[in-house]
């Protein structure tokens, strides 16, 4: 069993990480970790200290999580699970962690030659470790890394360990270890909102990239009949990007909203990219729109939205029609 020094040792050193944002989706069924979604209990995990099953869950698709709660000591309470591996394998390790209170949560994958490195044998250090240090935040925070099993490793240890735990709770959920030899499609640039005349023809673009390790075939579908996409399908090699052009079709005046829907292996489940097109007749005279103020400052508590408004005055003779866009996420 771990001593406090053993637990510090197995989580270090952290190597360079390639962090990507993905959804668990189909990977959950392929995970080598048993009960990483903590459906109804902590079965499959070795536990120590103040650990219990909790009905709190990260994604709403499973019924619980592992809760480690405070006891006034540093790092007391942890879980781990051992998984056989082979050197040279590409693996994806991911999880969702919620940190409440003055606590730092560690999510670590340690590679070892034998079980001795998790049983307190000071002569055997982990060969390498990958992981995340997750601070206090609002709700569950998802992290993921791609890694290669180092030479000499025969097992991987998934370790869920809070540290500096003087208050609050830590919840672990959706712990997944799966093959890293797969495509991963992400949106690297998003389309702009479009403004056009009734004749149509306004264009914008968005970009898809495959940051995975294998090729994938992408087909584009859509929600809305007021635009078209080109190309409508393509192959994305590992590391490659594809720029897709969106062209608005002729339409009567009005604001239309739709979605661009990439489909294919490696595309996150439910991915849909919003698109907005405002069609209007050209103004009958000059438009001179002036904001009432050149700056609006907003604030809110963590996890809550902040809202404000900017009044405009049109001192021209033509009617102002437009759509609002932002230059940040």
mmCIF file of C-alpha atoms in Angstrom, residues 6-283:
data_model
loop_
_atom_site.group_PDB
_atom_site.id
_atom_site.type_symbol
_atom_site.label_atom_id
_atom_site.label_comp_id
_atom_site.label_asym_id
_atom_site.label_seq_id
_atom_site.Cartn_x
_atom_site.Cartn_y
_atom_site.Cartn_z
ATOM 1 C CA UNK A 6 5.177 6.614 -2.135
ATOM 2 C CA UNK A 7 2.195 8.576 -3.404
ATOM 3 C CA UNK A 8 4.298 11.627 -4.103
ATOM 4 C CA UNK A 9 6.874 9.469 -5.860
ATOM 5 C CA UNK A 10 4.482 7.743 -8.241
ATOM 6 C CA UNK A 11 3.019 11.010 -9.490
ATOM 7 C CA UNK A 12 6.368 12.478 -10.532
ATOM 8 C CA UNK A 13 7.956 13.420 -12.850
ATOM 9 C CA UNK A 14 5.333 14.722 -15.233
ATOM 10 C CA UNK A 15 6.392 14.598 -18.875
ATOM 11 C CA UNK A 16 5.443 16.981 -21.681
ATOM 12 C CA UNK A 17 1.757 16.703 -22.473
ATOM 13 C CA UNK A 18 -0.222 16.962 -25.670
ATOM 14 C CA UNK A 19 -3.569 18.126 -24.311
ATOM 15 C CA UNK A 20 -6.578 17.899 -26.546
ATOM 16 C CA UNK A 21 -10.263 18.539 -26.025
ATOM 17 C CA UNK A 22 -12.477 15.638 -26.958
ATOM 18 C CA UNK A 23 -15.608 13.972 -25.716
ATOM 19 C CA UNK A 24 -15.526 10.552 -24.103
ATOM 20 C CA UNK A 25 -18.321 9.199 -26.334
ATOM 21 C CA UNK A 26 -17.348 5.958 -28.049
ATOM 22 C CA UNK A 27 -14.003 5.748 -26.234
ATOM 23 C CA UNK A 28 -15.743 4.737 -23.026
ATOM 24 C CA UNK A 29 -16.728 1.371 -24.460
ATOM 25 C CA UNK A 30 -13.094 0.743 -25.511
ATOM 26 C CA UNK A 31 -11.523 1.739 -22.205
ATOM 27 C CA UNK A 32 -9.085 -0.639 -20.545
ATOM 28 C CA UNK A 33 -10.035 0.758 -17.157
ATOM 29 C CA UNK A 34 -12.845 -1.116 -15.449
ATOM 30 C CA UNK A 35 -15.703 0.995 -14.083
ATOM 31 C CA UNK A 36 -14.035 4.291 -14.952
ATOM 32 C CA UNK A 37 -17.491 5.866 -15.076
ATOM 33 C CA UNK A 38 -18.313 4.746 -11.513
ATOM 34 C CA UNK A 39 -21.810 3.707 -12.538
ATOM 35 C CA UNK A 40 -23.005 2.513 -9.145
ATOM 36 C CA UNK A 41 -19.966 1.750 -6.982
ATOM 37 C CA UNK A 42 -16.140 1.784 -6.814
ATOM 38 C CA UNK A 43 -15.650 -1.803 -7.993
ATOM 39 C CA UNK A 44 -12.400 -2.441 -9.845
ATOM 40 C CA UNK A 45 -10.504 0.239 -7.919
ATOM 41 C CA UNK A 46 -8.122 -0.161 -5.005
ATOM 42 C CA UNK A 47 -9.045 2.503 -2.449
ATOM 43 C CA UNK A 48 -7.454 3.894 0.691
ATOM 44 C CA UNK A 49 -8.504 6.536 3.180
ATOM 45 C CA UNK A 50 -11.562 8.713 2.870
ATOM 46 C CA UNK A 51 -13.039 7.584 -0.463
ATOM 47 C CA UNK A 52 -16.669 6.837 -1.259
ATOM 48 C CA UNK A 53 -19.042 6.520 -4.204
ATOM 49 C CA UNK A 54 -21.074 9.665 -4.971
ATOM 50 C CA UNK A 55 -24.161 10.214 -7.167
ATOM 51 C CA UNK A 56 -22.546 13.403 -8.538
ATOM 52 C CA UNK A 57 -21.492 12.771 -12.166
ATOM 53 C CA UNK A 58 -19.661 14.667 -14.888
ATOM 54 C CA UNK A 59 -21.573 14.114 -18.101
ATOM 55 C CA UNK A 60 -25.074 13.068 -17.143
ATOM 56 C CA UNK A 61 -24.620 9.774 -19.003
ATOM 57 C CA UNK A 62 -23.635 7.707 -15.970
ATOM 58 C CA UNK A 63 -24.827 7.590 -12.417
ATOM 59 C CA UNK A 64 -21.909 8.559 -10.214
ATOM 60 C CA UNK A 65 -18.289 9.377 -9.429
ATOM 61 C CA UNK A 66 -15.573 8.671 -6.877
ATOM 62 C CA UNK A 67 -15.548 11.235 -4.069
ATOM 63 C CA UNK A 68 -12.487 11.910 -1.936
ATOM 64 C CA UNK A 69 -13.369 14.111 1.010
ATOM 65 C CA UNK A 70 -11.274 16.121 3.478
ATOM 66 C CA UNK A 71 -9.973 14.868 6.769
ATOM 67 C CA UNK A 72 -7.570 17.675 7.701
ATOM 68 C CA UNK A 73 -4.485 15.842 6.439
ATOM 69 C CA UNK A 74 -2.515 16.175 3.215
ATOM 70 C CA UNK A 75 -3.427 13.736 0.481
ATOM 71 C CA UNK A 76 -5.113 11.092 2.637
ATOM 72 C CA UNK A 77 -7.567 9.226 0.436
ATOM 73 C CA UNK A 78 -6.858 7.934 -3.072
ATOM 74 C CA UNK A 79 -7.781 5.310 -5.680
ATOM 75 C CA UNK A 80 -5.766 3.395 -8.214
ATOM 76 C CA UNK A 81 -6.165 0.683 -10.834
ATOM 77 C CA UNK A 82 -3.516 -1.421 -12.629
ATOM 78 C CA UNK A 83 -3.720 -2.088 -16.381
ATOM 79 C CA UNK A 84 -1.354 -4.353 -18.416
ATOM 80 C CA UNK A 85 0.423 -2.532 -21.268
ATOM 81 C CA UNK A 86 3.101 -3.204 -23.893
ATOM 82 C CA UNK A 87 6.036 -0.917 -24.787
ATOM 83 C CA UNK A 88 5.401 1.177 -27.880
ATOM 84 C CA UNK A 89 1.607 1.241 -27.545
ATOM 85 C CA UNK A 90 -0.100 4.559 -28.183
ATOM 86 C CA UNK A 91 -2.608 5.336 -25.444
ATOM 87 C CA UNK A 92 -5.094 8.044 -24.604
ATOM 88 C CA UNK A 93 -5.623 8.797 -20.919
ATOM 89 C CA UNK A 94 -8.436 11.103 -19.892
ATOM 90 C CA UNK A 95 -10.749 11.985 -17.071
ATOM 91 C CA UNK A 96 -13.077 14.574 -15.599
ATOM 92 C CA UNK A 97 -12.327 16.053 -12.192
ATOM 93 C CA UNK A 98 -14.319 18.433 -10.008
ATOM 94 C CA UNK A 99 -12.408 20.223 -7.262
ATOM 95 C CA UNK A 100 -14.297 21.988 -4.471
ATOM 96 C CA UNK A 101 -12.314 23.855 -1.839
ATOM 97 C CA UNK A 102 -8.627 24.391 -1.117
ATOM 98 C CA UNK A 103 -7.430 21.284 -2.882
ATOM 99 C CA UNK A 104 -5.220 20.341 -5.818
ATOM 100 C CA UNK A 105 -6.269 17.130 -7.582
ATOM 101 C CA UNK A 106 -3.847 14.886 -9.447
ATOM 102 C CA UNK A 107 -4.859 12.547 -12.272
ATOM 103 C CA UNK A 108 -1.835 10.420 -13.117
ATOM 104 C CA UNK A 109 -0.894 7.496 -15.351
ATOM 105 C CA UNK A 110 2.371 5.930 -14.152
ATOM 106 C CA UNK A 111 4.271 3.277 -16.151
ATOM 107 C CA UNK A 112 6.062 0.571 -14.163
ATOM 108 C CA UNK A 113 8.104 -2.567 -14.817
ATOM 109 C CA UNK A 114 6.456 -4.538 -11.994
ATOM 110 C CA UNK A 115 3.854 -4.114 -9.278
ATOM 111 C CA UNK A 116 6.639 -3.282 -6.825
ATOM 112 C CA UNK A 117 6.528 0.397 -7.751
ATOM 113 C CA UNK A 118 2.997 0.661 -6.327
ATOM 114 C CA UNK A 119 3.564 -1.573 -3.318
ATOM 115 C CA UNK A 120 6.061 0.673 -1.561
ATOM 116 C CA UNK A 121 9.323 -0.795 -2.901
ATOM 117 C CA UNK A 122 11.700 2.160 -2.729
ATOM 118 C CA UNK A 123 14.065 0.422 -5.159
ATOM 119 C CA UNK A 124 11.635 0.657 -8.079
ATOM 120 C CA UNK A 125 10.560 4.063 -9.312
ATOM 121 C CA UNK A 126 7.973 4.479 -12.081
ATOM 122 C CA UNK A 127 9.636 4.493 -15.493
ATOM 123 C CA UNK A 128 7.581 7.504 -16.578
ATOM 124 C CA UNK A 129 4.393 9.367 -15.674
ATOM 125 C CA UNK A 130 1.787 11.365 -17.548
ATOM 126 C CA UNK A 131 -0.850 13.433 -15.836
ATOM 127 C CA UNK A 132 -2.585 16.590 -14.784
ATOM 128 C CA UNK A 133 -2.704 18.819 -11.737
ATOM 129 C CA UNK A 134 -6.242 20.197 -11.567
ATOM 130 C CA UNK A 135 -6.990 23.194 -9.305
ATOM 131 C CA UNK A 136 -10.246 24.455 -7.861
ATOM 132 C CA UNK A 137 -12.749 25.309 -10.580
ATOM 133 C CA UNK A 138 -16.404 25.586 -11.502
ATOM 134 C CA UNK A 139 -17.773 22.111 -12.155
ATOM 135 C CA UNK A 140 -16.003 19.197 -13.811
ATOM 136 C CA UNK A 141 -12.847 19.888 -15.780
ATOM 137 C CA UNK A 142 -11.967 17.383 -18.526
ATOM 138 C CA UNK A 143 -8.364 16.661 -19.486
ATOM 139 C CA UNK A 144 -6.826 14.254 -21.980
ATOM 140 C CA UNK A 145 -3.329 13.278 -23.094
ATOM 141 C CA UNK A 146 -1.812 11.080 -25.781
ATOM 142 C CA UNK A 147 1.216 9.066 -24.709
ATOM 143 C CA UNK A 148 3.415 6.137 -25.763
ATOM 144 C CA UNK A 149 4.215 3.276 -23.376
ATOM 145 C CA UNK A 150 7.956 3.532 -22.624
ATOM 146 C CA UNK A 151 10.448 0.657 -23.002
ATOM 147 C CA UNK A 152 10.465 -1.734 -20.050
ATOM 148 C CA UNK A 153 6.926 -0.953 -18.881
ATOM 149 C CA UNK A 154 4.539 -3.849 -18.334
ATOM 150 C CA UNK A 155 1.776 -2.084 -16.379
ATOM 151 C CA UNK A 156 0.160 1.324 -16.208
ATOM 152 C CA UNK A 157 -1.226 2.624 -12.911
ATOM 153 C CA UNK A 158 -4.167 5.034 -13.075
ATOM 154 C CA UNK A 159 -3.861 7.030 -9.846
ATOM 155 C CA UNK A 160 -6.545 9.424 -8.568
ATOM 156 C CA UNK A 161 -5.020 11.462 -5.768
ATOM 157 C CA UNK A 162 -5.850 14.838 -4.208
ATOM 158 C CA UNK A 163 -3.089 16.720 -2.433
ATOM 159 C CA UNK A 164 -2.997 19.811 -0.231
ATOM 160 C CA UNK A 165 -6.477 18.722 0.848
ATOM 161 C CA UNK A 166 -7.439 21.065 3.678
ATOM 162 C CA UNK A 167 -11.060 21.528 2.692
ATOM 163 C CA UNK A 168 -13.669 20.685 0.104
ATOM 164 C CA UNK A 169 -14.204 17.570 -1.978
ATOM 165 C CA UNK A 170 -12.704 16.048 -5.107
ATOM 166 C CA UNK A 171 -14.845 14.057 -7.566
ATOM 167 C CA UNK A 172 -13.307 11.828 -10.263
ATOM 168 C CA UNK A 173 -15.363 10.578 -13.204
ATOM 169 C CA UNK A 174 -15.091 9.220 -16.768
ATOM 170 C CA UNK A 175 -11.562 7.843 -16.302
ATOM 171 C CA UNK A 176 -10.687 6.305 -19.669
ATOM 172 C CA UNK A 177 -7.570 4.575 -21.013
ATOM 173 C CA UNK A 178 -7.924 3.611 -24.672
ATOM 174 C CA UNK A 179 -5.952 3.175 -27.869
ATOM 175 C CA UNK A 180 -4.309 6.380 -29.091
ATOM 176 C CA UNK A 181 -4.086 5.111 -32.693
ATOM 177 C CA UNK A 182 -7.198 6.861 -33.967
ATOM 178 C CA UNK A 183 -8.270 10.067 -35.679
ATOM 179 C CA UNK A 184 -9.247 13.108 -33.622
ATOM 180 C CA UNK A 185 -11.085 15.849 -35.502
ATOM 181 C CA UNK A 186 -11.217 19.351 -34.039
ATOM 182 C CA UNK A 187 -12.509 22.717 -35.267
ATOM 183 C CA UNK A 188 -9.563 25.115 -35.486
ATOM 184 C CA UNK A 189 -11.352 28.139 -37.011
ATOM 185 C CA UNK A 190 -15.077 28.958 -36.918
ATOM 186 C CA UNK A 191 -17.245 30.605 -39.603
ATOM 187 C CA UNK A 192 -18.186 34.272 -39.415
ATOM 188 C CA UNK A 193 -21.783 35.445 -39.462
ATOM 189 C CA UNK A 194 -22.795 36.588 -42.956
ATOM 190 C CA UNK A 195 -24.647 39.650 -44.211
ATOM 191 C CA UNK A 196 -25.839 39.652 -47.831
ATOM 192 C CA UNK A 197 -28.354 41.032 -50.298
ATOM 193 C CA UNK A 198 -31.265 38.947 -51.579
ATOM 194 C CA UNK A 199 -29.064 37.883 -54.509
ATOM 195 C CA UNK A 200 -26.999 35.738 -52.130
ATOM 196 C CA UNK A 201 -23.351 34.820 -52.569
ATOM 197 C CA UNK A 202 -21.857 35.847 -49.208
ATOM 198 C CA UNK A 203 -19.114 33.454 -48.100
ATOM 199 C CA UNK A 204 -17.189 32.466 -44.988
ATOM 200 C CA UNK A 205 -14.959 29.523 -44.041
ATOM 201 C CA UNK A 206 -14.194 27.158 -41.183
ATOM 202 C CA UNK A 207 -11.366 24.668 -40.692
ATOM 203 C CA UNK A 208 -11.252 21.068 -39.500
ATOM 204 C CA UNK A 209 -8.002 19.396 -38.438
ATOM 205 C CA UNK A 210 -7.109 15.778 -37.648
ATOM 206 C CA UNK A 211 -4.780 15.834 -34.628
ATOM 207 C CA UNK A 212 -4.939 12.043 -34.280
ATOM 208 C CA UNK A 213 -2.645 9.347 -35.634
ATOM 209 C CA UNK A 214 -4.757 7.705 -38.371
ATOM 210 C CA UNK A 215 -6.649 9.044 -41.433
ATOM 211 C CA UNK A 216 -10.392 9.620 -41.427
ATOM 212 C CA UNK A 217 -13.082 10.237 -44.025
ATOM 213 C CA UNK A 218 -15.278 13.287 -43.328
ATOM 214 C CA UNK A 219 -18.758 13.899 -44.715
ATOM 215 C CA UNK A 220 -20.473 17.253 -44.194
ATOM 216 C CA UNK A 221 -24.190 17.505 -43.513
ATOM 217 C CA UNK A 222 -26.179 20.495 -42.320
ATOM 218 C CA UNK A 223 -29.222 21.816 -40.556
ATOM 219 C CA UNK A 224 -30.638 24.534 -42.851
ATOM 220 C CA UNK A 225 -31.261 24.950 -46.584
ATOM 221 C CA UNK A 226 -30.086 28.544 -46.999
ATOM 222 C CA UNK A 227 -26.395 27.747 -47.577
ATOM 223 C CA UNK A 228 -24.088 25.185 -49.149
ATOM 224 C CA UNK A 229 -20.663 23.803 -48.199
ATOM 225 C CA UNK A 230 -17.660 22.996 -50.365
ATOM 226 C CA UNK A 231 -16.155 20.466 -50.393
ATOM 227 C CA UNK A 232 -18.927 18.231 -49.111
ATOM 228 C CA UNK A 233 -16.583 15.380 -48.209
ATOM 229 C CA UNK A 234 -12.834 14.753 -47.927
ATOM 230 C CA UNK A 235 -10.122 12.654 -46.292
ATOM 231 C CA UNK A 236 -8.128 14.085 -43.386
ATOM 232 C CA UNK A 237 -4.671 12.575 -42.971
ATOM 233 C CA UNK A 238 -2.981 12.766 -39.535
ATOM 234 C CA UNK A 239 -2.035 16.385 -38.878
ATOM 235 C CA UNK A 240 -3.848 17.650 -41.971
ATOM 236 C CA UNK A 241 -6.359 20.508 -42.105
ATOM 237 C CA UNK A 242 -9.228 21.195 -44.481
ATOM 238 C CA UNK A 243 -10.772 24.622 -45.098
ATOM 239 C CA UNK A 244 -14.494 24.423 -45.873
ATOM 240 C CA UNK A 245 -16.213 27.285 -47.698
ATOM 241 C CA UNK A 246 -19.784 28.172 -46.743
ATOM 242 C CA UNK A 247 -21.796 30.109 -49.358
ATOM 243 C CA UNK A 248 -25.162 31.680 -48.588
ATOM 244 C CA UNK A 249 -27.893 31.109 -51.199
ATOM 245 C CA UNK A 250 -30.308 33.733 -52.575
ATOM 246 C CA UNK A 251 -33.114 34.360 -50.086
ATOM 247 C CA UNK A 252 -35.840 36.754 -49.056
ATOM 248 C CA UNK A 253 -34.949 39.316 -46.356
ATOM 249 C CA UNK A 254 -34.596 37.896 -42.863
ATOM 250 C CA UNK A 255 -32.220 36.333 -40.327
ATOM 251 C CA UNK A 256 -31.566 32.608 -40.657
ATOM 252 C CA UNK A 257 -29.633 30.332 -38.312
ATOM 253 C CA UNK A 258 -28.414 26.807 -38.986
ATOM 254 C CA UNK A 259 -25.686 24.325 -38.168
ATOM 255 C CA UNK A 260 -22.743 22.790 -40.009
ATOM 256 C CA UNK A 261 -22.441 19.102 -39.035
ATOM 257 C CA UNK A 262 -19.200 17.186 -39.761
ATOM 258 C CA UNK A 263 -19.529 13.402 -39.565
ATOM 259 C CA UNK A 264 -16.915 10.662 -39.553
ATOM 260 C CA UNK A 265 -14.612 8.610 -37.358
ATOM 261 C CA UNK A 266 -12.864 10.900 -34.879
ATOM 262 C CA UNK A 267 -15.515 13.636 -34.931
ATOM 263 C CA UNK A 268 -16.791 14.340 -31.389
ATOM 264 C CA UNK A 269 -20.327 13.091 -30.860
ATOM 265 C CA UNK A 270 -22.879 15.850 -31.317
ATOM 266 C CA UNK A 271 -20.464 18.324 -32.915
ATOM 267 C CA UNK A 272 -22.429 21.072 -34.685
ATOM 268 C CA UNK A 273 -21.040 24.447 -35.773
ATOM 269 C CA UNK A 274 -23.520 27.353 -35.796
ATOM 270 C CA UNK A 275 -23.938 29.515 -38.904
ATOM 271 C CA UNK A 276 -25.964 32.713 -39.181
ATOM 272 C CA UNK A 277 -26.969 34.633 -42.325
ATOM 273 C CA UNK A 278 -28.750 37.991 -42.456
ATOM 274 C CA UNK A 279 -30.338 38.756 -45.835
ATOM 275 C CA UNK A 280 -31.444 42.329 -46.482
ATOM 276 C CA UNK A 281 -32.104 44.804 -49.257
ATOM 277 C CA UNK A 282 -29.353 47.431 -49.576
ATOM 278 C CA UNK A 283 -30.155 50.546 -47.509
#
